[in-house]
Coordinates of C-alpha atoms in Angstrom, one line a residue:
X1 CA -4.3 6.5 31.2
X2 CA -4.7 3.3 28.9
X3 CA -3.1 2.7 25.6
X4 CA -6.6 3.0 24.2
X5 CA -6.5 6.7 25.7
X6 CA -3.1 7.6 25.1
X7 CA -2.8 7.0 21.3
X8 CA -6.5 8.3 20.5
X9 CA -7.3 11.0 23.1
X10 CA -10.7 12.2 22.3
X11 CA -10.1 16.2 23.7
X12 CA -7.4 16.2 21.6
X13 CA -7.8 17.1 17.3
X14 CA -10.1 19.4 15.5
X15 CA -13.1 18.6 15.6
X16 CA -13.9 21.6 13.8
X17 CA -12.3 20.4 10.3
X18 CA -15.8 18.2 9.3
X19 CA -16.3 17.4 5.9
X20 CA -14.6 14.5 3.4
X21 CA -11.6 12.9 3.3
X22 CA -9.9 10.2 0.5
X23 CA -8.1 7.9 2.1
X24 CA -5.4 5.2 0.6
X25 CA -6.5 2.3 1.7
X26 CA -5.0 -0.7 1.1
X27 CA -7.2 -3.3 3.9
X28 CA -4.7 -3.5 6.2
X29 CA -3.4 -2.8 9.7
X30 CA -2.8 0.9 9.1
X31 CA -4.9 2.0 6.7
X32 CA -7.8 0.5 8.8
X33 CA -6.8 1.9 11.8
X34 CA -6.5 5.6 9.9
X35 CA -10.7 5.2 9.1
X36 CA -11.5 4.9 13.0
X37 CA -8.8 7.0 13.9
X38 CA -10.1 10.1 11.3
X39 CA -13.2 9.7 12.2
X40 CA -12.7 10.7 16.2
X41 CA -9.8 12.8 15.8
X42 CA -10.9 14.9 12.9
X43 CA -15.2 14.3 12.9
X44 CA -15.1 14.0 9.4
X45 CA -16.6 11.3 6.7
X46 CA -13.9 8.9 5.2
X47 CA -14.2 8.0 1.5
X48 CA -11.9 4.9 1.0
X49 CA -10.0 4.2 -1.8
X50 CA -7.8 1.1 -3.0
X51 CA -5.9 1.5 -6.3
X52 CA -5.5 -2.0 -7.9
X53 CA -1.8 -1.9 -9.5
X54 CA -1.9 -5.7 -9.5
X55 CA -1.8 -6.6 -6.1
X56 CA -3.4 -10.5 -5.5
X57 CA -4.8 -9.4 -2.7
X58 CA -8.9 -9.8 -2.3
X59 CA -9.3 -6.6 -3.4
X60 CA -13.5 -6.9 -3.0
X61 CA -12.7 -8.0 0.7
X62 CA -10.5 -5.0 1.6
X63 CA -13.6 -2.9 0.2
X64 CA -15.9 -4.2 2.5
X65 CA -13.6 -4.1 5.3
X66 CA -13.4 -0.3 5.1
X67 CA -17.4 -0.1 5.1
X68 CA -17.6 -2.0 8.3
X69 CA -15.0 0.1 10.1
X70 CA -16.9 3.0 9.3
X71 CA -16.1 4.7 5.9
X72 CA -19.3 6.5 4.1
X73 CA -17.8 4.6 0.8
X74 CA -15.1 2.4 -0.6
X75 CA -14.2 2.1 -4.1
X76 CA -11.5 0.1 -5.9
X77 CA -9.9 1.9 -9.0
X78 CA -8.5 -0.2 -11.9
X79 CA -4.9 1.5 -12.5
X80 CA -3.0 -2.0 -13.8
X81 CA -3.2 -1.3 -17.7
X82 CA -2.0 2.4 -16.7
X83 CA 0.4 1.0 -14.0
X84 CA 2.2 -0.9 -16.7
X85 CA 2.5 1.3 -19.4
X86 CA 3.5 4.6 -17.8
X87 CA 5.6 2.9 -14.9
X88 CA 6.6 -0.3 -15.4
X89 CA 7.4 -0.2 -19.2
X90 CA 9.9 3.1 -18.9
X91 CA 11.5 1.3 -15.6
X92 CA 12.1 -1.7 -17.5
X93 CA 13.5 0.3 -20.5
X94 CA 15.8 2.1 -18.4
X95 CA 16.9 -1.1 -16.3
X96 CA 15.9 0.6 -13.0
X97 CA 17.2 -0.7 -10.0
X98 CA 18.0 0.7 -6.5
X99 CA 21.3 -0.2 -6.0
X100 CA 21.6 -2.9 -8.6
X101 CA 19.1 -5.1 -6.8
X102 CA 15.9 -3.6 -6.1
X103 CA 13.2 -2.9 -8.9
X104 CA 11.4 0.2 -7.1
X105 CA 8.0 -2.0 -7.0
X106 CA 6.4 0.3 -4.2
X107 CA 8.3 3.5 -5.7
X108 CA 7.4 3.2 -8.7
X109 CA 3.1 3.1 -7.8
X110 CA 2.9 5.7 -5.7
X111 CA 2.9 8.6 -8.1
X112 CA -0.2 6.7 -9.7
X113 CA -1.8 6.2 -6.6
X114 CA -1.8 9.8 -5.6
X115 CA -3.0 11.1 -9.2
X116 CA -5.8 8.6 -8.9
X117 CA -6.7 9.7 -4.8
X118 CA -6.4 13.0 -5.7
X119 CA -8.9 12.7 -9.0
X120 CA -11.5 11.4 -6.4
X121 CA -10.8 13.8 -4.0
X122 CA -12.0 16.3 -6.4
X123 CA -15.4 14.4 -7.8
X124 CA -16.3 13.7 -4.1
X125 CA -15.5 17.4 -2.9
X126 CA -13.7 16.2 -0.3
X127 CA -11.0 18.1 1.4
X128 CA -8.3 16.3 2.4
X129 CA -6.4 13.3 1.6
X130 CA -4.8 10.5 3.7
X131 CA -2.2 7.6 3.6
X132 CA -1.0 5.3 6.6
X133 CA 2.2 6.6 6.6
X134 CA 4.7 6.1 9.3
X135 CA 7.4 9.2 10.0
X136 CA 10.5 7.1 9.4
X137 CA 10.1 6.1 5.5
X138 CA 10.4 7.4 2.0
X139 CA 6.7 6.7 1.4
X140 CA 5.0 9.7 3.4
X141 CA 7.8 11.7 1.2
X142 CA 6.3 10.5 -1.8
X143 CA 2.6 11.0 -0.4
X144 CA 3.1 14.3 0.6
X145 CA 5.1 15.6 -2.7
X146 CA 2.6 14.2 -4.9
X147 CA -0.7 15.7 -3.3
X148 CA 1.5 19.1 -2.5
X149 CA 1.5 19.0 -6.6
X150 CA -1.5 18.1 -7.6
X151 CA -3.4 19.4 -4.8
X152 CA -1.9 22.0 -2.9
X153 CA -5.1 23.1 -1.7
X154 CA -6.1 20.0 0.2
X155 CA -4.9 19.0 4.2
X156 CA -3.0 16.1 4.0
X157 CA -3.6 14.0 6.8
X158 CA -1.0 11.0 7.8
X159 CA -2.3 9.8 11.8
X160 CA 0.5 7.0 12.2
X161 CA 3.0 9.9 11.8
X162 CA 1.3 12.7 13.4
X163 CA 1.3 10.2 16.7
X164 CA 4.5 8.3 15.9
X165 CA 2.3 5.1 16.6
X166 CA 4.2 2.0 16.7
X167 CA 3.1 -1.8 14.7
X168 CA 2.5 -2.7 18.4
X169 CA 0.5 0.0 19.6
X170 CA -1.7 0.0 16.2
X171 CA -2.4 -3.7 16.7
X172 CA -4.1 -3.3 20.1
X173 CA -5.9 -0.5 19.3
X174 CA -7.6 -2.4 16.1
X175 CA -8.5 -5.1 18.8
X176 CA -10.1 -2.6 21.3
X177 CA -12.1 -0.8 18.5
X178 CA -13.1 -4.7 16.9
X179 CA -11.0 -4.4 13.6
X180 CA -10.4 -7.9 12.6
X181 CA -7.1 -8.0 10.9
X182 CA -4.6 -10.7 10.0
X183 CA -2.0 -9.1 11.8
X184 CA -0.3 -10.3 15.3
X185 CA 2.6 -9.3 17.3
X186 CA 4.0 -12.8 16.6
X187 CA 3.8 -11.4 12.8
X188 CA 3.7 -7.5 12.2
X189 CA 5.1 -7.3 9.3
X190 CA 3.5 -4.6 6.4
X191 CA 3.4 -5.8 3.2
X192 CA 3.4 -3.9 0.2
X193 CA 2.4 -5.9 -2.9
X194 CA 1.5 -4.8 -6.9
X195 CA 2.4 -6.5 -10.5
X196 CA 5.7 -5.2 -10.3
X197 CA 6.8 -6.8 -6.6
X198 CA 6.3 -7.3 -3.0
X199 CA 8.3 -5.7 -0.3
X200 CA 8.1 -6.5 3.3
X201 CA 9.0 -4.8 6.5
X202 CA 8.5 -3.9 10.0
X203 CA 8.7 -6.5 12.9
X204 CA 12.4 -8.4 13.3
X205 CA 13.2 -6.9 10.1
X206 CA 13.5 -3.5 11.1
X207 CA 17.3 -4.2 12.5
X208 CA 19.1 -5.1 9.2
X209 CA 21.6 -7.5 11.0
X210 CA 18.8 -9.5 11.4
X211 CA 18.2 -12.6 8.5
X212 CA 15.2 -12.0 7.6
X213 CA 13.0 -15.5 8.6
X214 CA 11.6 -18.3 6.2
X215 CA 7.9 -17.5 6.9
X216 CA 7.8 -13.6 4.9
X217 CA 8.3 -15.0 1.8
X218 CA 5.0 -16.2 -0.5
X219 CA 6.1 -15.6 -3.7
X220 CA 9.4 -17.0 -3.7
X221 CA 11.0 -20.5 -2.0
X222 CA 14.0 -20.6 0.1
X223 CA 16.9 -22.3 -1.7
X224 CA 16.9 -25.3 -0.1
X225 CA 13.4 -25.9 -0.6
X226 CA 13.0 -25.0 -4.5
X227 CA 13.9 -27.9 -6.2
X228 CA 15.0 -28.2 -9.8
X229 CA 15.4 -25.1 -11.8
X230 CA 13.3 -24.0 -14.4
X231 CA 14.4 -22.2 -17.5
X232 CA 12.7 -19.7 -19.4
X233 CA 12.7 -17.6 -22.3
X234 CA 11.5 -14.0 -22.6
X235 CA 11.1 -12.2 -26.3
X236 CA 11.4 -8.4 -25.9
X237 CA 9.8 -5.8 -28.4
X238 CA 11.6 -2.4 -28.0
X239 CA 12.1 -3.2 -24.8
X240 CA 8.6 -4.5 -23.8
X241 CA 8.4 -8.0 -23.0
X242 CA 5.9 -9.7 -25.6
X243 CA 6.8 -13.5 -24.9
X244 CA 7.5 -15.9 -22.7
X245 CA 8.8 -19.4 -23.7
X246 CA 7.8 -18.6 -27.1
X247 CA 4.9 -17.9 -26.7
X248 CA 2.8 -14.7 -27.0
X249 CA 0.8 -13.3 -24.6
X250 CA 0.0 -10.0 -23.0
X251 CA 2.8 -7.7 -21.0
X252 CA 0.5 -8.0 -17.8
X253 CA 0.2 -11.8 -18.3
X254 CA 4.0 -12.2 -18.6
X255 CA 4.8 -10.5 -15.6
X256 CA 2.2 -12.5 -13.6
X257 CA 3.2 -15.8 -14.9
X258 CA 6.9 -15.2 -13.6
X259 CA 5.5 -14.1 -10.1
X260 CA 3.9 -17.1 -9.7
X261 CA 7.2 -19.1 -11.6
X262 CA 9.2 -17.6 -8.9

């Protein structure tokens, strides 16, 4: 049997199940795997959905992407204003940080994202809701908590978990069923992006004793390559940033402008 076969075996799945289903989409590898993948193994209509919580990412692209896989509709919700006020603010308040280091970028929007996927589950009737969720991180936990509470009534459906599927095996089936994706096995890597960070794994990464190579980083420079440094000066408001270099401009706009600083 070939790869094709193995991974996505057509006798196998319930057919039966029909009907809607919201997926989190965020127009890459996975995630556009998950719409061809849903729609053999579980016959039913997929109903795209990309939350915007800042990412730079084409957002308009990643919509029409999903429509030409397959799904019945693809929307893109605006959650930055809410992103920043109930998630970022209170994090930046409370100096959260995993281990000292890491500002919970990716943590910190899922909660969000699930409210808003399951909002649209409801208007569109659908019911079930997905994510492209591997077994082996924190993020199906988050998934699957949040939708059990808001939604305990709707299938949750994760198909890179329920087939442990590998970065490899995912990549080759997007080629067989045409999914044109930026993706190679030269550079696998899953990106997670949103105002509040960008986090990066799979590929060499995924053995920490590995240094992570020059090429995964965008928004930052290596050392040696940065040149001079640049100073700035952020005004804070009861904890909410309100300026930067004296100047004063809109929470969102701050924390944009020191993404692209960095």
């Amino acid at each position: 049997m070939n790869l094709y076969g193995f991974i996505f075996k057509k006798n196998e799945g319930n057919k039966k199940m029909s009907g809607k289903v919201v997926l989190a989409y965020s127009g890459g590898l996975d995630t556009s795997v998950c719409i061809n993948w849903i729609k053999e193994k579980y016959n039913m209509e997929v109903i795209a959905v990309i939350i915007d919580c800042g990412q730079p990412k084409d957002l308009k692209e990643a919509r029409q992407r999903a429509l030409d896989i397959g799904a019945i509709k693809s929307v893109i919700v605006d959650a930055k204003e809410e992103f920043l006020n109930d998630f970022i603010f209170p994090s930046i308040k409370a100096n959260l940080k995993y281990e000292k280091k890491y500002p919970l970028a990716t943590a910190l929007a899922r909660p969000l994202m699930v409210k808003k996927l399951v909002e649209i589950a409801r208007k569109e009737r659908a019911k079930a809701v997905a994510h492209g969720c591997t077994a082996k991180g924190n993020d199906q936990v988050r998934f699957d908590v949040g939708i059990r509470s808001l939604a305990p009534d709707f299938k949750i459906i994760a198909p890179l978990r329920e087939r442990s599927i590998s970065r490899e095996e995912a990549i080759e089936y997007a080629k067989k069923c045409g999914i044109k994706i930026d993706v190679t096995k030269k550079s696998p890597y899953s990106i997670d992006e949103n105002l509040w960070g960008r986090s990066i794994e799979c590929g060499v990464l995924e053995d920490p004793w590995n240094k992570p190579p020059d090429d995964i980083y965008i928004w930052t420079k290596i050392t040696k390559n940065s040149g001079e440094s640049e100073y700035i000066e952020i005004g804070f408001q009861e904890g909410i940033p309100v300026s930067l270099n004296n100047e004063n401009i809109p929470p969102a706009m701050i924390i944009k402008k020191l993404n692209e600083l960095a």
